[in-house]
GROMACS .gro file of C-alpha atoms in nm:
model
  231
    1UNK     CA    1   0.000   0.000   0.000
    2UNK     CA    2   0.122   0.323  -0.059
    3UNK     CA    3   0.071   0.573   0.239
    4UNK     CA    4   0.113   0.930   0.292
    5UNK     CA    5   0.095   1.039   0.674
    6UNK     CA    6   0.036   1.362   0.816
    7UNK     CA    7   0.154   1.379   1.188
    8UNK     CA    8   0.409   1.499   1.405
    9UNK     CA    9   0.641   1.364   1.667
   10UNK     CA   10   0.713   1.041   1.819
   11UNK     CA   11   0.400   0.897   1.706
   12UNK     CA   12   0.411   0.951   1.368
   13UNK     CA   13   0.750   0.803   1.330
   14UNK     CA   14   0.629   0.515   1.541
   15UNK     CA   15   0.356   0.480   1.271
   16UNK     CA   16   0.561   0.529   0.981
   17UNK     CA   17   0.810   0.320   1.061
   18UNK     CA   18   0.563   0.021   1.155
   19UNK     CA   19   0.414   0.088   0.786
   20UNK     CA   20   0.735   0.003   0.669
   21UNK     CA   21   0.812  -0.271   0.864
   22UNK     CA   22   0.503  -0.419   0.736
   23UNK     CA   23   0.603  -0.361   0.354
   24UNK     CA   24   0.438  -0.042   0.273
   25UNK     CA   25   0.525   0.259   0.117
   26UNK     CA   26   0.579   0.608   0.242
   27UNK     CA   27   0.552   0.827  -0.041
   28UNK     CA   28   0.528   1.156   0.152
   29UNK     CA   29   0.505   1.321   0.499
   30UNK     CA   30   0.346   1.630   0.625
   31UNK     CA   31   0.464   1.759   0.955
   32UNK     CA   32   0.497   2.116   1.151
   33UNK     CA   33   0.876   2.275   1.073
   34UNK     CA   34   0.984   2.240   1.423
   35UNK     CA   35   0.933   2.077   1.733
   36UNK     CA   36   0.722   2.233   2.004
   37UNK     CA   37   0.896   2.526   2.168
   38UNK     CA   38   1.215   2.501   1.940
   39UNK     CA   39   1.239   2.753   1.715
   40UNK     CA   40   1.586   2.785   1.529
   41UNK     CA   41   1.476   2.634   1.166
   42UNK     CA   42   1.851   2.601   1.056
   43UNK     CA   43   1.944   2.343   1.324
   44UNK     CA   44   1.809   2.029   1.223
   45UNK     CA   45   1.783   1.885   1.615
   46UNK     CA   46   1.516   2.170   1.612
   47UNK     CA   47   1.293   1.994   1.360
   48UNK     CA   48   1.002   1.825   1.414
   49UNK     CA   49   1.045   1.433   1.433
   50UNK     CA   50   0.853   1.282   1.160
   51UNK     CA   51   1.037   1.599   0.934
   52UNK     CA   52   1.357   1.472   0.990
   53UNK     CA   53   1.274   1.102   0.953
   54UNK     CA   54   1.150   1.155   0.587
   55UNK     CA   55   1.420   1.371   0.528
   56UNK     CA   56   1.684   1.085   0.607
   57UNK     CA   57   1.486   0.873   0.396
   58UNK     CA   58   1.456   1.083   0.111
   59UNK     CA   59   1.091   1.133   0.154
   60UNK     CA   60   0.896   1.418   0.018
   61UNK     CA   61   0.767   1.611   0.301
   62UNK     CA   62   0.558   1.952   0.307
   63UNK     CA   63   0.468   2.154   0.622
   64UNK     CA   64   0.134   2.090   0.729
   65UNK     CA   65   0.077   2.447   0.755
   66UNK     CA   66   0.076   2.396   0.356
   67UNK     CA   67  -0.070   2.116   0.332
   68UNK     CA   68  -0.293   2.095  -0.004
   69UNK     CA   69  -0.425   1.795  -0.248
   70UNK     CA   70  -0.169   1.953  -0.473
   71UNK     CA   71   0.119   1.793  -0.222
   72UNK     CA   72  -0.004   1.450  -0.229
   73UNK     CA   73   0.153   1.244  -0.484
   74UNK     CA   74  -0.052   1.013  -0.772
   75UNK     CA   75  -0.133   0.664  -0.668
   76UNK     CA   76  -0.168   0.723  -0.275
   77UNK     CA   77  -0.399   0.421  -0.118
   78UNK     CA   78  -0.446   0.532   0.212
   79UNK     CA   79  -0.372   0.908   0.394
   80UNK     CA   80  -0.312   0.860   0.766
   81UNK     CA   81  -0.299   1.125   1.007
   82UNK     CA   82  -0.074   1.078   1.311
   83UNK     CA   83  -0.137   1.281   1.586
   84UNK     CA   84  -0.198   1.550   1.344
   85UNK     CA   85  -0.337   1.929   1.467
   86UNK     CA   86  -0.390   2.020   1.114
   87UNK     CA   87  -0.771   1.989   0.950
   88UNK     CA   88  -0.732   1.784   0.586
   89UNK     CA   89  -0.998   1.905   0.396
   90UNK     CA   90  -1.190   1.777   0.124
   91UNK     CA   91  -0.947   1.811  -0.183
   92UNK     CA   92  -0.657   1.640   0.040
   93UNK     CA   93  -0.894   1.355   0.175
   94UNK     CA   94  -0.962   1.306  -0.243
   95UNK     CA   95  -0.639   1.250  -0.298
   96UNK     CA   96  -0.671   0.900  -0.155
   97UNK     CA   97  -0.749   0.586  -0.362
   98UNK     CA   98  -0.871   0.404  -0.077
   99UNK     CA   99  -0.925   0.584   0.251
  100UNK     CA  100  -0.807   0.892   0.473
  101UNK     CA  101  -0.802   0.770   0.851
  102UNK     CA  102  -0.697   0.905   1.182
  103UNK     CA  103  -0.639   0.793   1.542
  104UNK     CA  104  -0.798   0.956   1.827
  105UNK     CA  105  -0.675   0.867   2.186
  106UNK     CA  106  -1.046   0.795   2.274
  107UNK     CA  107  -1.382   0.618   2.275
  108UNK     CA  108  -1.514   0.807   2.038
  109UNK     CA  109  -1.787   0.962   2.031
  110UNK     CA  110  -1.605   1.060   2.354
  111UNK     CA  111  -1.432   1.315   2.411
  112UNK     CA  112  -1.384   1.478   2.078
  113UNK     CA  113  -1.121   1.744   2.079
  114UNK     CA  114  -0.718   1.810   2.047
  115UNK     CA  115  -0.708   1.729   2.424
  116UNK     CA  116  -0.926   1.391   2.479
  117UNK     CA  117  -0.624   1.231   2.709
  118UNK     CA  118  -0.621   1.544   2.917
  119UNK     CA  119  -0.990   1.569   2.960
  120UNK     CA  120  -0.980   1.204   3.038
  121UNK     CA  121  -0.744   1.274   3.315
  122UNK     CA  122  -0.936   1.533   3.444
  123UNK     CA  123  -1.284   1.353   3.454
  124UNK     CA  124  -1.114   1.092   3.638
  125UNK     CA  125  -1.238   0.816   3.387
  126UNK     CA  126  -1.212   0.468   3.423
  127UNK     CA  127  -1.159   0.340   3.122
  128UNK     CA  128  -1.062   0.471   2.795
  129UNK     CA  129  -0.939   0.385   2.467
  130UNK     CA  130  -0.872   0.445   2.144
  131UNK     CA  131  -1.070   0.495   1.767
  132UNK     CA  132  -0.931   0.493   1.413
  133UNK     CA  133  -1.179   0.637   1.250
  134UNK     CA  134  -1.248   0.774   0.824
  135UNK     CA  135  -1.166   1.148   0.833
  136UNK     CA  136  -1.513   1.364   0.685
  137UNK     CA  137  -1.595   1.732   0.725
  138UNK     CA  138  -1.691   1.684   1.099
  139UNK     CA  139  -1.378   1.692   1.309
  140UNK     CA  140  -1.383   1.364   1.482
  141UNK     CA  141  -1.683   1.234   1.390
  142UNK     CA  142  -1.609   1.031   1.113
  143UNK     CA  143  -1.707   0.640   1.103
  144UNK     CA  144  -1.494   0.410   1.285
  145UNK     CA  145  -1.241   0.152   1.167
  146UNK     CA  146  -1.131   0.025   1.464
  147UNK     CA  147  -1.173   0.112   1.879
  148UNK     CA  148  -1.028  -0.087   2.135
  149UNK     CA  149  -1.100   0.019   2.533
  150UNK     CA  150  -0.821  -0.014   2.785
  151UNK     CA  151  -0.820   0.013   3.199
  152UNK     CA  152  -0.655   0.371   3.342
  153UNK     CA  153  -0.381   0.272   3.546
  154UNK     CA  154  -0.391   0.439   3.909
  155UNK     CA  155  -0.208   0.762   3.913
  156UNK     CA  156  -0.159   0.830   3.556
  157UNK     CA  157  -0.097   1.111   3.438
  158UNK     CA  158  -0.189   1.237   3.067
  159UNK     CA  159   0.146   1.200   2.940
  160UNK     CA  160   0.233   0.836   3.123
  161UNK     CA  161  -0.138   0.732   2.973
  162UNK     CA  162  -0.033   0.859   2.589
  163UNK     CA  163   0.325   0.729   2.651
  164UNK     CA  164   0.265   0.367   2.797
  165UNK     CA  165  -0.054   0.285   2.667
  166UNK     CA  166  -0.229   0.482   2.447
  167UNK     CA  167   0.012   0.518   2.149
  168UNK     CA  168   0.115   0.220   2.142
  169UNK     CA  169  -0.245   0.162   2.108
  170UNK     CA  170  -0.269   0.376   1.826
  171UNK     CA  171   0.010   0.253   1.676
  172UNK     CA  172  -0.143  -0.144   1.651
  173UNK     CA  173  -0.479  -0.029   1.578
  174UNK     CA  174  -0.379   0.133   1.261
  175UNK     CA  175  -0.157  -0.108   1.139
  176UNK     CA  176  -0.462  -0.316   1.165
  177UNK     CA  177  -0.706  -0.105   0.966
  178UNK     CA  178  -0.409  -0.046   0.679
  179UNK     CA  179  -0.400  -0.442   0.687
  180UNK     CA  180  -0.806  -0.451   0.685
  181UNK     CA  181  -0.797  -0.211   0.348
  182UNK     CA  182  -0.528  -0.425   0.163
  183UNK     CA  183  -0.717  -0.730   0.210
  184UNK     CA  184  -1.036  -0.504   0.079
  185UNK     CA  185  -1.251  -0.540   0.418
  186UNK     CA  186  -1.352  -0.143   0.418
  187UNK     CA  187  -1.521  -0.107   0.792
  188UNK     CA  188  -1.706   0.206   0.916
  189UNK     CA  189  -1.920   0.219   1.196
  190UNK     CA  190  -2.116   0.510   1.244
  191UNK     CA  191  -2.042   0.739   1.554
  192UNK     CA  192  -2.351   0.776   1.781
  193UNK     CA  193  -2.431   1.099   1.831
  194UNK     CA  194  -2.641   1.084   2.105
  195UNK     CA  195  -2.321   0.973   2.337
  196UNK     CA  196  -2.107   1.253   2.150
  197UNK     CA  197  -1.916   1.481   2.378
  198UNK     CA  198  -1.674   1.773   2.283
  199UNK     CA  199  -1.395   1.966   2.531
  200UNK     CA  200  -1.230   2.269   2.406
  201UNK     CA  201  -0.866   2.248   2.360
  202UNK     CA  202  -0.647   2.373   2.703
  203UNK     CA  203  -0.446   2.646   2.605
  204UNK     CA  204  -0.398   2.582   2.238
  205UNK     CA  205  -0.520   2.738   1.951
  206UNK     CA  206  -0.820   2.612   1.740
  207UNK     CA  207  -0.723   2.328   1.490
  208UNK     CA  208  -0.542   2.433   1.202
  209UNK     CA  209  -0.781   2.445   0.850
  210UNK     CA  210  -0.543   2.517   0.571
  211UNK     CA  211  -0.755   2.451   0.290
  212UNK     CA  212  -0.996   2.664   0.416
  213UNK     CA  213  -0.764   2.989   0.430
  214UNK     CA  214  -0.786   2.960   0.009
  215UNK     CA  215  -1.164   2.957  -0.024
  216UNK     CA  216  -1.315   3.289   0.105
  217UNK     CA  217  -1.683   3.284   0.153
  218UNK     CA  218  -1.641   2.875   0.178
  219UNK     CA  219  -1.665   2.841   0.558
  220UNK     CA  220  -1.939   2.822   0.855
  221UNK     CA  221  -1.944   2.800   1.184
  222UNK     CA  222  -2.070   2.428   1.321
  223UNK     CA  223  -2.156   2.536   1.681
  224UNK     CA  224  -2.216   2.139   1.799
  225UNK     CA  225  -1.850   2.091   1.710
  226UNK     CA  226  -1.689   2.424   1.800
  227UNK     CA  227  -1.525   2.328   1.403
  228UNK     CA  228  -1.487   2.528   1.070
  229UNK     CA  229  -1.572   2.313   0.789
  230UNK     CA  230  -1.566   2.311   0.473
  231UNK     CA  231  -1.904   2.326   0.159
   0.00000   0.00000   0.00000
């Protein structure tokens, strides 16, 4: 399969490099410039991960903040995003033969947002999980793939959770749909609405649209999502 991932950090090289592992392709990358709170763009230790893996490898990458249909090659099967912050609109999504998925560190339809694990921390839940879901107009509300539910461990803390269990979840559960779409079993579950909930981001801007900055007069305000999206 041939795979183009949009991400950043750890994860995504975790993903990309379990892609590979399993004989697919990467045949681009789309990441932020730099890593969080580094900001010197001519030393390379400042770059974001997944940007400096594909570099190494000789892998086209583009900055996410750029990110357009235009930047994903011919003959893409499957677009993942990777802990990705940046909205891939309709004309990117397109650009897939097969499917454009994403994981979510959550149950979905719980706990919709850039900060689920967070929110989960701070509702003192249980049990949590995590979705790979089909990436549509509504901002983590597409149907699912794939959702698996794990225990919180006593004391955890949002980044122990992500760390220790929840990307590594993420990381099996999407290997698992990519190996579901080569083997053409194409699963989506609808979300249920009624169970939907949705926390606003802690101190961090709105998610990133790019595609929409291009089409004035294209974009509304979905209140139940706290989203732009796209007509």
């Amino acid at each position: 399969m041939n795979i183009y991932i949009s991400g950043q950090g750890a994860f995504a090289v975790q993903v990309a490099e379990a892609l590979l592992d399993k004989g697919h392709k990467i045949t681009g990358a789309a990441a932020p410039r730099l890593r969080k709170g580094r900001s010197d763009e001519g030393d390379a230790m400042c770059w974001d991960r997944l940007r400096s893996w594909a570099y190494h490898r000789d892998i086209p990458w583009t900055d996410c903040a750029e990110l357009r249909a235009g930047h994903v090659p011919d003959g893409v099967d499957v677009i993942i995003a990777a802990h990705s912050h940046a909205f891939l609109g309709r004309r990117t999504r397109a650009r897939a033969g097969i499917a454009t998925i994403g994981y979510h560190p959550s149950l979905l339809p719980l706990h919709r947002g850039r900060d689920a694990i967070r929110w989960t921390i701070r509702d003192g839940d249980k049990v949590t999980g995590g979705s790979v879901y089909h990436l549509t107009e509504r901002t983590d509300a597409g149907p699912l793939a794939a959702q698996e539910h794990l225990l919180v461990p006593p004391g955890s803390t949002a980044q122990s959770l992500w760390r220790e269990h929840l990307a590594p979840l993420g990381v099996r559960l999407l290997l698992r749909v990519v190996a579901d779409l080569a083997a053409g079993r194409h699963i989506e579950v609808p979300q249920d609405e009624k169970l939907a909930t949705w926390e606003p981001a802690m101190g961090a801007p709105p998610l990133f649209k790019p595609e929409l900055i291009a089409l004035p007069g294209s974009v509304r305000v979905d209140s139940s999502a706290w989203a732009l999206h796209e007509r």
